Amino acid sequence: MDIARPDIKRKRQRRLAVFVVVGLVAVGIATAAVLRLKPAAPSVERSAIWTDTVKRGPLVRQVRGLGTLVPREDKLRLIPAETEATVVRIRVLPGTKVDPDTVLVDLTNPQVQQEAQDAQLALKAAEANYHNQQVQLQSTLMTQKAGAATVGSDYSQAQKQADTDKALNDLGVISGLTYSASKSKADELKTRNGIEGERLTMNEKVISSQLAVEQTKIDQARAILALKERQLSALTVRAGISGVLVDLPLQVGQNVAAGTTLAKVVQPDQLKAELKIPETQARDIQIGQPASIDTHNGVIDGGVTRIDPAVQNGTVTVDVQINGALPQGARPDLSVDGTIDLERMTNVLFVGRPAFGNENSTISLFRVDPDGKGAARVPVKVGRASVNAIQVIEGLNPGDTVILSDMSRWDNVDRVKLD
C-alpha cells in the first residue's frame, strides 16, 4: 500500500521552479551580452573607393566652370537693316572670309530710292533759294548804300557852305539870317546822314539773319540727303570689318523690317571665354585674377575681365580675356572648360576634396588604418576649398590616408573593413 508523501511533491515543484528561474536568468544574461557586442564592420571593396593622402604645402584655390568661346564685343559686327527692304541677292555664305568692302547681300526698296532723289532735288532748291535771296538782299543793300552816299555828300556840301557863311557873317558881308539858314540845313543833313548810317548797319544785320535762315534750310536739306543716301547705300550690305561671316539668316525674296539683323561678322582670332560658374563658388572671383581655358585641343592662359552682377539658373557669367594665340580649331561657340585661380595659400594642410562636404564646416571622413585593412570614421574640420582640394584645420595629420568617395551607405557605422 502506497503512502502519500506531499512534502516530496512540494520539493520537486520547488526544485523545478529554481531550475526555471536559473534558466531564465542565464538566457537574459546571454541576451544582454549579445546585445552589447558591436556589429561586425561591413566590408568595402578597395577598388570601389578612392583615397588621398593628407599633405602640407602650397595650395592654389580654384573654381571651375563650363563655357563657350564668344567674339569680343569690339571685334564683332552685327549688321542691321536700315530700312524695310526685300532681299534680291545673297553674295556670300556663312564661313566665308570677308573684307570691309565685301558685299554680302543686295536689298531693294523703291521708296528709299525715290526719297533719295527727292532729297537731292530739295537740296538744289534750297541752294537756289539761298542764292536768289542773297542777290535780292545785296541789290537792296546797294540801293540803300547809294542813298546813304547821296545824303553824306549833301551833308558835306552843306557843312562847307555853313562854314563859309559863318566866315562871311563874321566879316559883315552877309546877314546873320543867311548864315542861320545854311547852318540849319547843315545840321539837318548831319542828322539824316547819321540815320542813314544806322539804317545801313541795321540792313546789313538783317541780310545776315535772312541768309542764315536760308543756310539753315540748306543744311537741313543736306542732312536729309545724307540720311537718304546712307539708307540707299545700306541696301548694298557690306561686311564693314575683316573677319568671317558666321551668320546670315536670310533667303532671296524675304522681306525684312528695319532693325532686323542681316548678318554677323566676327574676327575669329579675337575671342573670349564666357564661363558659367556656380553661384556658390563665384563669391571670391575678382577682376584681374588669372585663369586657364581648356579648348580640348590645348590650354591657354587668360584673365578675368568681367563678372555678371546677376545670377541666372544658379550660375554667374564670368568673361575671361584670352592672352596669346588661340589653339588650332578654336572658333566661336566652341565648348571649353575654364579654371580661375582665386588665391595661393602657403604651408597649409590639405587633402583631396571629398564627394560631400562644404568648406568652413566639420565633416566625417574614414581614415585608413596604418595596416590598410580597415578605416575608422573621424570628424574633420575643413576650411577653404578649391576645385580638387580642401584645407584641413583639425582632425587629420600629414601622411594620413582618407577615403574621399561617397560613403553615405555606411553612415550608421564607425568602421569599415577594406577588402
Short mmCIF file of C-alpha atoms in Angstrom, two decimals:
data_model
loop_
_atom_site.label_atom_id
_atom_site.label_comp_id
_atom_site.label_asym_id
_atom_site.label_seq_id
_atom_site.Cartn_x
_atom_site.Cartn_y
_atom_site.Cartn_z
CA MET A 1 0.00 0.00 0.00
CA ASP A 2 1.35 3.35 -1.12
CA ILE A 3 1.66 6.11 1.39
CA ALA A 4 1.08 9.73 0.21
CA ARG A 5 4.14 11.98 0.65
CA PRO A 6 3.03 15.58 -0.16
CA ASP A 7 6.30 17.06 1.15
CA ILE A 8 8.28 15.23 -1.56
CA LYS A 9 5.98 16.61 -4.27
CA ARG A 10 6.46 20.13 -2.98
CA LYS A 11 10.23 19.69 -3.00
CA ARG A 12 10.12 18.58 -6.62
CA GLN A 13 7.99 21.59 -7.64
CA ARG A 14 10.31 23.91 -5.73
CA ARG A 15 13.36 22.40 -7.40
CA LEU A 16 11.74 22.76 -10.86
CA ALA A 17 10.92 26.39 -10.20
CA VAL A 18 14.51 27.09 -9.21
CA PHE A 19 15.75 25.47 -12.43
CA VAL A 20 13.33 27.57 -14.50
CA VAL A 21 14.38 30.82 -12.79
CA VAL A 22 18.05 29.99 -13.19
CA GLY A 23 17.47 29.22 -16.86
CA LEU A 24 15.63 32.47 -17.46
CA VAL A 25 18.40 34.46 -15.75
CA ALA A 26 21.02 32.71 -17.82
CA VAL A 27 19.11 33.48 -21.04
CA GLY A 28 18.74 37.15 -20.02
CA ILE A 29 22.46 37.46 -19.26
CA ALA A 30 23.36 35.86 -22.58
CA THR A 31 20.98 38.14 -24.46
CA ALA A 32 22.41 41.25 -22.80
CA ALA A 33 25.92 40.13 -23.62
CA VAL A 34 24.98 39.59 -27.23
CA LEU A 35 23.31 42.97 -27.46
CA ARG A 36 26.43 44.62 -26.07
CA LEU A 37 28.57 43.12 -28.77
CA LYS A 38 29.40 45.59 -31.60
CA PRO A 39 28.23 44.53 -35.07
CA ALA A 40 30.87 43.28 -37.37
CA ALA A 41 32.39 46.02 -39.54
CA PRO A 42 30.97 45.91 -43.09
CA SER A 43 33.34 45.13 -45.92
CA VAL A 44 34.11 47.65 -48.66
CA GLU A 45 35.76 46.80 -51.95
CA ARG A 46 39.01 48.73 -52.17
CA SER A 47 38.57 49.06 -55.93
CA ALA A 48 35.22 50.82 -55.42
CA ILE A 49 36.66 53.76 -53.44
CA TRP A 50 39.27 56.41 -53.99
CA THR A 51 41.59 57.74 -51.36
CA ASP A 52 44.06 60.56 -50.89
CA THR A 53 46.89 61.36 -48.54
CA VAL A 54 46.92 64.45 -46.35
CA LYS A 55 49.75 66.78 -47.36
CA ARG A 56 51.25 70.04 -46.16
CA GLY A 57 52.43 72.65 -48.62
CA PRO A 58 51.17 75.28 -51.06
CA LEU A 59 47.52 75.15 -52.15
CA VAL A 60 46.04 77.08 -55.06
CA ARG A 61 42.33 77.76 -54.55
CA GLN A 62 40.48 77.47 -57.85
CA VAL A 63 36.97 77.41 -59.24
CA ARG A 64 35.95 75.71 -62.44
CA GLY A 65 33.10 76.15 -64.87
CA LEU A 66 31.98 75.20 -68.34
CA GLY A 67 31.56 77.81 -71.03
CA THR A 68 31.99 78.75 -74.66
CA LEU A 69 34.25 80.88 -76.79
CA VAL A 70 32.45 84.01 -77.96
CA PRO A 71 33.59 87.01 -80.01
CA ARG A 72 34.84 90.08 -78.18
CA GLU A 73 32.37 92.94 -78.30
CA ASP A 74 34.87 95.24 -80.05
CA LYS A 75 35.64 92.54 -82.65
CA LEU A 76 32.04 91.69 -83.54
CA ARG A 77 29.73 93.43 -86.02
CA LEU A 78 26.01 92.84 -86.24
CA ILE A 79 24.63 94.42 -89.40
CA PRO A 80 21.03 95.65 -89.03
CA ALA A 81 18.63 96.66 -91.81
CA GLU A 82 18.47 100.47 -92.11
CA THR A 83 15.00 100.37 -93.67
CA GLU A 84 12.37 97.89 -94.70
CA ALA A 85 13.62 96.09 -97.79
CA THR A 86 13.49 92.91 -99.86
CA VAL A 87 16.41 90.51 -100.35
CA VAL A 88 17.21 90.21 -104.05
CA ARG A 89 20.62 88.53 -103.96
CA ILE A 90 22.91 86.75 -101.48
CA ARG A 91 26.55 87.14 -102.43
CA VAL A 92 28.38 85.01 -99.78
CA LEU A 93 27.50 82.26 -97.31
CA PRO A 94 28.46 81.79 -93.62
CA GLY A 95 32.02 80.62 -93.11
CA THR A 96 33.42 82.89 -95.84
CA LYS A 97 36.33 85.21 -95.04
CA VAL A 98 35.35 88.79 -95.80
CA ASP A 99 36.95 92.24 -96.04
CA PRO A 100 35.36 95.55 -95.02
CA ASP A 101 34.13 96.19 -98.59
CA THR A 102 32.90 92.66 -99.29
CA VAL A 103 29.25 92.78 -100.43
CA LEU A 104 27.18 90.25 -98.51
CA VAL A 105 23.59 90.89 -99.62
CA ASP A 106 21.76 93.07 -102.14
CA LEU A 107 18.47 94.61 -100.99
CA THR A 108 15.92 96.72 -102.79
CA ASN A 109 13.41 99.37 -101.70
CA PRO A 110 11.94 101.63 -104.43
CA GLN A 111 10.61 104.05 -101.83
CA VAL A 112 14.10 104.69 -100.46
CA GLN A 113 15.41 105.30 -103.97
CA GLN A 114 12.62 107.81 -104.65
CA GLU A 115 13.18 109.57 -101.33
CA ALA A 116 16.90 109.90 -102.09
CA GLN A 117 16.11 111.60 -105.43
CA ASP A 118 13.57 113.89 -103.76
CA ALA A 119 16.11 114.84 -101.09
CA GLN A 120 18.68 115.66 -103.76
CA LEU A 121 16.21 117.94 -105.57
CA ALA A 122 15.19 119.57 -102.28
CA LEU A 123 18.83 120.42 -101.58
CA LYS A 124 19.24 122.01 -105.02
CA ALA A 125 16.05 124.03 -104.47
CA ALA A 126 17.29 125.25 -101.07
CA GLU A 127 20.62 126.29 -102.56
CA ALA A 128 18.85 128.14 -105.41
CA ASN A 129 16.61 129.98 -102.92
CA TYR A 130 19.66 130.96 -100.93
CA HIS A 131 21.42 132.47 -103.95
CA ASN A 132 18.23 134.22 -105.12
CA GLN A 133 17.66 135.72 -101.69
CA GLN A 134 21.29 136.74 -101.50
CA VAL A 135 21.09 138.61 -104.83
CA GLN A 136 17.89 140.40 -103.83
CA LEU A 137 19.22 141.45 -100.46
CA GLN A 138 22.51 142.62 -101.96
CA SER A 139 20.59 144.68 -104.55
CA THR A 140 18.52 146.30 -101.81
CA LEU A 141 21.66 146.97 -99.80
CA MET A 142 23.38 148.61 -102.76
CA THR A 143 20.36 150.94 -103.25
CA GLN A 144 20.48 151.87 -99.59
CA LYS A 145 24.21 152.48 -99.81
CA ALA A 146 23.67 154.78 -102.80
CA GLY A 147 21.04 156.77 -100.87
CA ALA A 148 23.29 156.99 -97.86
CA ALA A 149 26.16 158.20 -100.06
CA THR A 150 23.94 160.95 -101.52
CA VAL A 151 22.91 162.14 -98.09
CA GLY A 152 26.52 162.06 -96.97
CA SER A 153 27.59 164.14 -99.95
CA ASP A 154 24.81 166.67 -99.36
CA TYR A 155 25.78 166.92 -95.71
CA SER A 156 29.40 167.55 -96.60
CA GLN A 157 28.44 170.29 -99.07
CA ALA A 158 26.04 171.91 -96.59
CA GLN A 159 28.65 171.88 -93.86
CA LYS A 160 31.15 173.62 -96.11
CA GLN A 161 28.55 176.23 -97.06
CA ALA A 162 27.71 176.79 -93.38
CA ASP A 163 31.41 177.29 -92.57
CA THR A 164 31.78 179.79 -95.43
CA ASP A 165 28.65 181.73 -94.40
CA LYS A 166 29.94 181.89 -90.83
CA ALA A 167 33.17 183.49 -92.02
CA LEU A 168 31.30 185.96 -94.21
CA ASN A 169 28.90 186.75 -91.41
CA ASP A 170 31.81 187.44 -89.11
CA LEU A 171 33.16 189.92 -91.74
CA GLY A 172 29.73 191.51 -92.09
CA VAL A 173 29.42 190.55 -95.75
CA ILE A 174 26.18 188.57 -95.30
CA SER A 175 23.41 188.82 -92.81
CA GLY A 176 23.02 186.57 -89.81
CA LEU A 177 19.74 185.24 -91.23
CA THR A 178 21.53 183.79 -94.25
CA TYR A 179 24.14 182.16 -92.04
CA SER A 180 21.45 180.71 -89.77
CA ALA A 181 19.66 179.17 -92.73
CA SER A 182 22.81 177.49 -94.07
CA LYS A 183 23.70 176.21 -90.58
CA SER A 184 20.19 174.74 -90.06
CA LYS A 185 20.44 172.93 -93.39
CA ALA A 186 23.83 171.50 -92.45
CA ASP A 187 22.50 170.29 -89.07
CA GLU A 188 19.51 168.63 -90.75
CA LEU A 189 21.71 166.80 -93.24
CA LYS A 190 24.00 165.75 -90.41
CA THR A 191 21.06 164.11 -88.63
CA ARG A 192 19.89 162.43 -91.84
CA ASN A 193 23.39 161.20 -92.53
CA GLY A 194 23.55 159.59 -89.08
CA ILE A 195 20.14 157.97 -89.57
CA GLU A 196 21.18 156.59 -92.97
CA GLY A 197 24.34 155.13 -91.43
CA GLU A 198 22.33 153.38 -88.70
CA ARG A 199 19.80 152.15 -91.26
CA LEU A 200 22.61 150.77 -93.40
CA THR A 201 24.11 148.91 -90.42
CA MET A 202 20.70 147.53 -89.47
CA ASN A 203 20.04 146.34 -93.02
CA GLU A 204 23.38 144.56 -93.13
CA LYS A 205 22.42 142.67 -89.94
CA VAL A 206 19.01 141.84 -91.40
CA ILE A 207 20.67 140.49 -94.52
CA SER A 208 22.97 138.27 -92.45
CA SER A 209 20.00 136.97 -90.44
CA GLN A 210 17.89 136.22 -93.52
CA LEU A 211 20.80 134.47 -95.23
CA ALA A 212 21.41 132.44 -92.05
CA VAL A 213 17.79 131.23 -92.22
CA GLU A 214 18.27 130.16 -95.81
CA GLN A 215 21.57 128.49 -94.92
CA THR A 216 19.78 126.52 -92.20
CA LYS A 217 17.34 125.25 -94.82
CA ILE A 218 20.28 124.18 -96.96
CA ASP A 219 21.92 122.37 -94.02
CA GLN A 220 18.65 120.63 -93.22
CA ALA A 221 18.19 119.52 -96.82
CA ARG A 222 21.80 118.34 -96.93
CA ALA A 223 21.35 116.28 -93.74
CA ILE A 224 18.19 114.68 -95.12
CA LEU A 225 20.01 113.88 -98.34
CA ALA A 226 22.90 112.32 -96.40
CA LEU A 227 20.41 110.16 -94.46
CA LYS A 228 18.64 109.02 -97.59
CA GLU A 229 21.92 108.33 -99.38
CA ARG A 230 23.10 106.27 -96.39
CA GLN A 231 19.86 104.32 -96.45
CA LEU A 232 20.26 103.83 -100.19
CA SER A 233 23.86 102.72 -99.74
CA ALA A 234 22.79 100.34 -96.95
CA LEU A 235 20.73 98.40 -99.47
CA THR A 236 24.10 97.03 -100.57
CA VAL A 237 25.10 95.26 -97.36
CA ARG A 238 28.85 95.20 -96.77
CA ALA A 239 30.89 93.39 -94.11
CA GLY A 240 32.37 96.54 -92.58
CA ILE A 241 35.30 94.69 -90.93
CA SER A 242 37.74 91.96 -91.85
CA GLY A 243 36.76 88.58 -90.47
CA VAL A 244 34.48 85.64 -91.06
CA LEU A 245 30.78 85.72 -91.84
CA VAL A 246 29.25 83.46 -89.18
CA ASP A 247 25.54 84.12 -89.59
CA LEU A 248 23.31 85.16 -92.49
CA PRO A 249 19.67 84.30 -91.62
CA LEU A 250 18.20 85.45 -94.94
CA GLN A 251 16.61 83.99 -98.07
CA VAL A 252 16.18 85.52 -101.50
CA GLY A 253 12.80 87.21 -101.74
CA GLN A 254 12.50 87.63 -97.98
CA ASN A 255 11.12 90.95 -96.74
CA VAL A 256 12.99 92.35 -93.73
CA ALA A 257 11.87 95.10 -91.36
CA ALA A 258 14.04 97.99 -90.20
CA GLY A 259 16.32 96.86 -87.39
CA THR A 260 16.37 93.19 -88.41
CA THR A 261 19.82 91.61 -88.08
CA LEU A 262 21.03 90.82 -91.58
CA ALA A 263 24.46 89.34 -90.89
CA LYS A 264 27.04 88.71 -88.19
CA VAL A 265 30.74 89.13 -88.88
CA VAL A 266 33.42 88.25 -86.32
CA GLN A 267 37.18 88.17 -86.17
CA PRO A 268 37.84 84.51 -85.28
CA ASP A 269 41.23 85.20 -83.71
CA GLN A 270 39.74 87.73 -81.29
CA LEU A 271 37.65 85.62 -78.91
CA LYS A 272 37.00 85.49 -75.19
CA ALA A 273 35.76 82.72 -72.91
CA GLU A 274 32.33 83.09 -71.31
CA LEU A 275 32.26 80.78 -68.28
CA LYS A 276 29.28 79.71 -66.17
CA ILE A 277 30.45 79.48 -62.55
CA PRO A 278 28.14 78.04 -59.84
CA GLU A 279 26.86 80.88 -57.69
CA THR A 280 28.18 79.24 -54.50
CA GLN A 281 31.73 79.35 -55.88
CA ALA A 282 31.64 82.77 -57.55
CA ARG A 283 31.72 84.96 -54.45
CA ASP A 284 35.54 85.15 -54.33
CA ILE A 285 36.11 85.86 -58.02
CA GLN A 286 37.70 89.26 -58.70
CA ILE A 287 38.53 91.09 -61.92
CA GLY A 288 42.14 90.54 -62.92
CA GLN A 289 42.51 87.06 -61.43
CA PRO A 290 44.46 84.62 -63.65
CA ALA A 291 42.62 81.85 -65.44
CA SER A 292 43.26 79.00 -67.85
CA ILE A 293 40.98 77.84 -70.65
CA ASP A 294 40.96 74.26 -71.91
CA THR A 295 39.71 74.11 -75.50
CA HIS A 296 40.18 70.30 -75.58
CA ASN A 297 42.92 70.96 -78.13
CA GLY A 298 45.20 72.97 -75.88
CA VAL A 299 45.23 75.10 -72.74
CA ILE A 300 45.61 78.88 -72.96
CA ASP A 301 46.11 81.50 -70.26
CA GLY A 302 43.81 84.42 -69.62
CA GLY A 303 42.44 86.80 -67.03
CA VAL A 304 39.03 87.72 -65.62
CA THR A 305 37.70 90.91 -67.26
CA ARG A 306 34.01 90.96 -66.28
CA ILE A 307 31.70 89.41 -63.68
CA ASP A 308 27.98 89.47 -64.38
CA PRO A 309 26.18 91.00 -61.38
CA ALA A 310 23.11 88.81 -61.92
CA VAL A 311 22.61 85.10 -61.26
CA GLN A 312 20.93 83.03 -63.96
CA ASN A 313 19.92 79.40 -63.46
CA GLY A 314 22.19 79.12 -60.45
CA THR A 315 25.32 80.34 -62.25
CA VAL A 316 27.26 83.57 -62.64
CA THR A 317 28.67 84.50 -66.05
CA VAL A 318 32.38 85.39 -65.96
CA ASP A 319 34.26 86.73 -69.00
CA VAL A 320 37.90 85.69 -69.42
CA GLN A 321 40.17 87.53 -71.83
CA ILE A 322 42.48 85.20 -73.71
CA ASN A 323 46.18 86.03 -73.75
CA GLY A 324 48.20 84.83 -76.68
CA ALA A 325 47.31 82.86 -79.78
CA LEU A 326 44.34 80.52 -79.87
CA PRO A 327 44.91 76.78 -80.40
CA GLN A 328 44.15 75.20 -83.73
CA GLY A 329 40.43 74.69 -84.20
CA ALA A 330 39.32 77.39 -81.75
CA ARG A 331 36.22 79.12 -83.09
CA PRO A 332 33.11 80.93 -81.84
CA ASP A 333 30.64 78.84 -79.78
CA LEU A 334 33.29 76.18 -79.05
CA SER A 335 32.69 74.49 -75.68
CA VAL A 336 35.54 74.98 -73.21
CA ASP A 337 36.45 74.28 -69.57
CA GLY A 338 37.70 77.22 -67.53
CA THR A 339 39.65 77.34 -64.27
CA ILE A 340 40.11 80.57 -62.30
CA ASP A 341 42.85 80.95 -59.66
CA LEU A 342 41.33 82.63 -56.58
CA GLU A 343 44.19 82.50 -54.07
CA ARG A 344 47.62 80.99 -53.50
CA MET A 345 47.96 79.64 -49.95
CA THR A 346 51.33 78.59 -48.50
CA ASN A 347 52.18 75.98 -45.85
CA VAL A 348 48.66 74.65 -45.32
CA LEU A 349 47.39 71.17 -44.54
CA PHE A 350 45.14 69.89 -47.31
CA VAL A 351 43.67 66.80 -48.88
CA GLY A 352 41.67 65.96 -51.98
CA ARG A 353 38.14 67.32 -51.94
CA PRO A 354 35.67 64.65 -50.72
CA ALA A 355 32.48 63.79 -52.55
CA PHE A 356 30.39 65.59 -49.91
CA GLY A 357 31.34 68.45 -47.63
CA ASN A 358 31.23 72.21 -47.80
CA GLU A 359 34.11 74.49 -46.95
CA ASN A 360 34.38 76.00 -43.47
CA SER A 361 32.50 73.12 -41.83
CA THR A 362 33.05 69.88 -39.92
CA ILE A 363 32.67 66.68 -41.91
CA SER A 364 33.12 62.96 -41.26
CA LEU A 365 35.76 61.04 -43.16
CA PHE A 366 37.00 57.45 -42.93
CA ARG A 367 40.70 57.42 -42.07
CA VAL A 368 42.50 54.31 -43.32
CA ASP A 369 44.32 52.28 -40.65
CA PRO A 370 48.10 52.07 -40.89
CA ASP A 371 47.87 48.41 -41.93
CA GLY A 372 45.41 49.33 -44.69
CA LYS A 373 42.91 46.65 -43.66
CA GLY A 374 40.23 48.95 -42.29
CA ALA A 375 39.15 52.54 -41.83
CA ALA A 376 37.61 54.42 -38.92
CA ARG A 377 35.31 57.42 -39.04
CA VAL A 378 36.85 60.66 -37.70
CA PRO A 379 35.46 64.22 -37.54
CA VAL A 380 37.47 66.65 -39.66
CA LYS A 381 37.24 70.43 -39.55
CA VAL A 382 37.89 71.88 -43.01
CA GLY A 383 38.48 75.43 -44.20
CA ARG A 384 38.67 76.96 -47.64
CA ALA A 385 38.19 74.74 -50.67
CA SER A 386 39.47 74.54 -54.21
CA VAL A 387 38.31 72.54 -57.21
CA ASN A 388 40.14 69.33 -56.26
CA ALA A 389 41.41 70.02 -52.73
CA ILE A 390 40.24 71.35 -49.39
CA GLN A 391 42.11 72.83 -46.42
CA VAL A 392 42.29 70.68 -43.26
CA ILE A 393 42.18 72.61 -39.99
CA GLU A 394 41.67 69.83 -37.39
CA GLY A 395 41.24 66.06 -37.25
CA LEU A 396 43.97 64.84 -39.61
CA ASN A 397 47.76 64.85 -39.76
CA PRO A 398 50.19 64.86 -42.67
CA GLY A 399 50.50 61.36 -44.09
CA ASP A 400 47.01 60.23 -43.08
CA THR A 401 45.07 58.46 -45.81
CA VAL A 402 41.34 59.14 -46.01
CA ILE A 403 38.52 57.88 -48.20
CA LEU A 404 37.12 60.65 -50.44
CA SER A 405 34.42 58.72 -52.28
CA ASP A 406 30.75 58.67 -51.30
CA MET A 407 30.40 56.65 -48.07
CA SER A 408 26.79 57.57 -47.28
CA ARG A 409 25.81 53.87 -47.37
CA TRP A 410 27.78 53.41 -44.15
CA ASP A 411 26.56 56.43 -42.23
CA ASN A 412 25.42 54.15 -39.36
CA VAL A 413 28.82 52.56 -38.74
CA ASP A 414 32.09 53.95 -37.42
CA ARG A 415 34.38 51.40 -39.04
CA VAL A 416 34.62 49.56 -42.32
CA LYS A 417 36.81 46.71 -43.46
CA LEU A 418 38.75 47.11 -46.69
CA ASP A 419 38.95 44.04 -48.91
#
